Amino acid sequence: MERGVSDLNILEKFALEFTHIVEQYGRYIIVSGFVAIVHGRSRATEDIDMILERISKEKFVQLHAHLEKEGFECIQGENPVMLYDEYLAQNTPLRYIRKGMPLPDMEIKLAKDKLDELQLQERTKLPMTNLPFWFSSIETNIAFKEEYLKSPKDLEDARHLRVLYEGILNEEQINRWKVLIKKVRL
Amino acid sequence: MADKERLQQIDRWAAYCKAEPEKAKKAVNGLVDAQIDIANRFYQRLRKTPEGRKTYEKLLKLRMERSGKGK
């Protein structure tokens, strides 16, 4: 059973409101630190990372207008055409916040390569979190943290997820992702 | 904290999250909410003066520069 809104923390409420809008325009996944935090990792973060399928400029203009109407603002600017051309199309993420509240922010980028597209294809809900969001799989998150991101914080996130999913994790999948990461990103 | 102890603490906490998900969730919610509340209150105070607003703008710019780094 999904959690009631009163059980959610500020990050989760923010993500819930944001994804409710975004999902009307394209497929998304939430990746990286937020995935560990919704699994109980006790660490701070100021943003949530989202990958959105490569939507058209026209669609993004509509999405941006919808987000603004619902009280979000993009910290890089107001003009959606500029935001698309100078940021999203160049694979630079945008950051959206609640108007007047600097934190938290949603860092949103378009799928930029085969790895992002594959993560979107294999997106999943994570029942252990009781949350309605679409995530990249736990195996993918672990592979990225151990093979690509590798900061102490990311390695600790991966370790935390490994303990939680012990006995359920598909190590073959993790290794498959690590091979793909090496091939495409490193 | 030494690295080994730090890793042991991560394992202990993860095991607790698995065994007592509701209690762990409550503790993490408190931490997440407090961190964001404290930071937002700080930024609100900072933006009250012209000099503070400039500093705030610089901090926002820094955050934009970090966008997508390594992800």
XYZ file of C-alpha atoms in Angstrom:
257
model
C 0.000 0.000 0.000
C 1.297 3.449 -0.915
C 1.978 5.919 1.836
C -0.417 8.749 2.675
C 0.811 12.285 1.985
C 1.192 12.954 5.725
C 3.802 10.164 5.945
C 5.962 11.746 3.286
C 8.971 13.938 3.911
C 9.572 17.241 2.095
C 11.599 15.609 -0.675
C 8.959 12.967 -1.353
C 6.075 15.477 -1.369
C 8.014 17.669 -3.784
C 8.747 14.685 -6.028
C 5.105 13.582 -5.903
C 3.820 16.985 -7.033
C 6.474 17.289 -9.725
C 6.142 13.799 -11.201
C 2.346 14.125 -11.272
C 2.837 16.860 -13.887
C 5.830 15.414 -15.743
C 4.245 12.020 -16.342
C 1.577 13.714 -18.490
C 4.294 14.675 -20.993
C 6.677 11.744 -21.116
C 8.212 8.755 -19.397
C 10.585 9.564 -16.568
C 12.763 7.830 -14.026
C 14.231 9.014 -10.757
C 17.845 7.986 -10.231
C 20.821 8.362 -7.910
C 20.756 9.732 -4.328
C 16.999 9.986 -3.888
C 16.732 6.252 -4.582
C 18.984 5.543 -1.597
C 17.209 8.080 0.621
C 13.757 6.597 0.003
C 15.282 3.301 1.105
C 16.227 4.785 4.461
C 19.759 6.061 3.784
C 20.262 8.720 6.405
C 22.063 11.389 4.477
C 21.348 14.850 3.173
C 20.655 15.916 -0.378
C 19.403 19.074 -2.008
C 18.202 17.693 -5.296
C 16.366 14.857 -6.945
C 17.706 13.578 -10.264
C 15.269 12.829 -13.032
C 15.805 11.480 -16.551
C 13.004 12.247 -18.963
C 12.532 10.639 -22.354
C 13.725 12.870 -25.186
C 10.556 14.913 -25.679
C 10.212 17.534 -28.422
C 10.689 21.242 -27.874
C 6.958 21.794 -28.364
C 6.126 19.291 -25.682
C 8.676 20.799 -23.323
C 7.141 24.261 -23.801
C 3.819 22.794 -22.652
C 5.439 20.984 -19.737
C 7.261 24.123 -18.597
C 4.028 26.160 -18.729
C 2.235 23.496 -16.703
C 4.996 23.431 -14.082
C 4.916 27.237 -13.784
C 1.142 27.213 -13.455
C 1.453 24.775 -10.564
C 3.977 26.914 -8.704
C 7.355 25.643 -9.906
C 10.065 27.779 -11.423
C 13.230 26.973 -13.323
C 16.278 28.612 -11.767
C 18.043 28.889 -15.136
C 15.375 31.111 -16.681
C 11.770 31.573 -17.757
C 11.908 31.254 -21.540
C 11.150 27.607 -22.377
C 12.548 27.801 -25.916
C 15.871 29.092 -24.575
C 15.818 26.477 -21.799
C 15.313 23.706 -24.321
C 17.839 24.926 -26.889
C 20.596 26.028 -24.530
C 20.225 23.418 -21.819
C 18.182 20.295 -22.505
C 19.176 19.915 -26.157
C 22.830 20.268 -25.081
C 22.350 17.574 -22.423
C 22.632 20.086 -19.592
C 20.042 19.547 -16.860
C 17.486 22.099 -15.707
C 16.681 22.713 -12.072
C 13.157 23.392 -10.894
C 12.223 24.623 -7.443
C 9.008 25.673 -5.731
C 8.639 29.439 -6.239
C 10.406 31.231 -3.398
C 11.802 28.004 -1.866
C 15.410 27.357 -2.935
C 15.295 23.743 -1.752
C 14.730 21.059 -2.754
C 15.164 21.092 -6.506
C 14.417 18.672 -9.293
C 17.339 18.247 -11.664
C 15.799 17.153 -14.904
C 17.626 16.066 -18.044
C 16.649 14.362 -21.254
C 17.807 10.851 -22.045
C 21.138 11.385 -23.776
C 22.344 7.958 -24.821
C 21.603 4.252 -25.054
C 22.115 3.827 -21.306
C 19.485 6.413 -20.420
C 17.063 4.976 -22.972
C 17.572 1.473 -21.612
C 16.960 2.667 -18.059
C 13.692 4.244 -19.204
C 12.688 1.019 -20.967
C 13.420 -1.014 -17.859
C 11.950 1.473 -15.388
C 10.238 0.028 -12.388
C 8.334 0.891 -9.251
C 10.047 -0.156 -6.048
C 7.540 -1.758 -3.669
C 9.915 -1.572 -0.709
C 9.544 2.231 -0.784
C 5.717 2.281 -0.874
C 6.058 5.216 -3.247
C 4.385 5.643 -6.660
C 7.429 6.903 -8.567
C 9.166 5.309 -11.523
C 12.774 4.451 -10.777
C 15.648 2.876 -12.606
C 16.131 -0.605 -11.211
C 18.067 -1.208 -8.004
C 20.622 -3.193 -10.004
C 21.143 -0.227 -12.346
C 21.501 2.197 -9.464
C 24.084 -0.014 -7.791
C 26.019 -0.454 -11.031
C 26.145 3.308 -11.680
C 27.214 4.065 -8.136
C 29.916 1.382 -8.033
C 31.208 1.651 -11.583
C 30.630 5.247 -12.670
C 29.910 7.735 -9.876
C 32.231 6.124 -7.284
C 32.301 8.981 -4.735
C 32.397 7.822 -1.086
C 28.760 8.913 -0.760
C 27.750 6.864 -3.828
C 29.673 3.786 -2.716
C 27.966 4.017 0.667
C 24.578 4.334 -1.047
C 25.327 1.192 -3.046
C 26.391 -0.660 0.088
C 23.166 0.357 1.845
C 21.064 -0.880 -1.090
C 23.016 -4.138 -1.219
C 22.210 -4.859 2.440
C 18.529 -4.071 1.927
C 18.182 -6.193 -1.208
C 20.437 -9.031 -0.101
C 19.206 -12.313 -1.560
C 17.002 -10.521 -4.108
C 19.623 -8.691 -6.154
C 20.396 -9.952 -9.621
C 24.203 -9.830 -9.751
C 24.187 -10.760 -13.430
C 22.132 -7.667 -14.133
C 24.528 -5.502 -12.120
C 27.466 -6.880 -14.074
C 25.633 -6.447 -17.371
C 25.050 -2.786 -16.485
C 28.680 -2.316 -15.477
C 29.813 -3.647 -18.857
C 27.397 -1.305 -20.638
C 28.558 1.685 -18.562
C 32.191 0.943 -19.444
C 31.298 0.639 -23.103
C 29.111 3.731 -23.416
C 30.307 6.197 -20.772
C 33.905 5.428 -19.808
C 35.283 7.777 12.293
C 37.621 5.223 10.768
C 36.587 3.834 7.374
C 35.911 0.364 8.736
C 33.674 1.689 11.507
C 31.906 3.945 9.038
C 31.131 0.950 6.794
C 29.981 -1.097 9.770
C 27.653 1.729 10.750
C 26.200 1.777 7.209
C 25.586 -1.963 7.389
C 23.983 -1.670 10.844
C 21.699 1.136 9.728
C 20.707 -0.690 6.512
C 19.916 -3.820 8.543
C 17.772 -1.682 10.870
C 15.943 -0.201 7.840
C 15.176 -3.722 6.716
C 14.042 -4.925 10.135
C 12.171 -1.794 11.262
C 11.186 0.073 8.084
C 8.539 2.293 9.711
C 10.781 3.431 12.566
C 13.700 3.995 10.206
C 11.463 5.943 7.821
C 10.331 8.239 10.637
C 13.916 8.960 11.634
C 14.980 9.693 8.048
C 11.938 11.922 7.456
C 12.936 14.013 10.461
C 16.476 14.358 9.147
C 15.439 15.219 5.577
C 12.800 17.743 6.673
C 15.114 19.407 9.173
C 17.946 19.714 6.658
C 15.729 21.365 4.054
C 13.900 23.591 6.567
C 17.152 24.843 8.060
C 18.663 25.571 4.641
C 15.542 27.365 3.384
C 15.325 29.504 6.538
C 18.992 30.394 6.101
C 18.422 31.419 2.463
C 15.382 33.497 3.453
C 17.453 35.399 6.005
C 20.290 35.774 3.514
C 18.024 37.330 0.888
C 16.840 40.071 3.233
C 19.808 42.342 2.473
C 21.137 43.494 -0.938
C 24.550 42.007 -0.159
C 22.921 38.764 0.949
C 20.889 38.596 -2.240
C 24.117 38.828 -4.245
C 25.597 35.979 -2.217
C 22.428 33.966 -2.722
C 22.652 34.503 -6.500
C 26.258 33.281 -6.427
C 25.202 30.164 -4.537
C 22.448 29.473 -7.068
C 24.971 29.880 -9.872
C 27.249 27.370 -8.184
C 24.383 24.922 -7.977
C 23.673 25.369 -11.692
C 27.332 24.732 -12.486
C 27.123 21.442 -10.592
C 24.131 20.328 -12.672
C 24.658 16.961 -14.234
C 28.264 16.685 -13.109
C 29.134 13.030 -12.983
C 25.581 11.814 -13.380
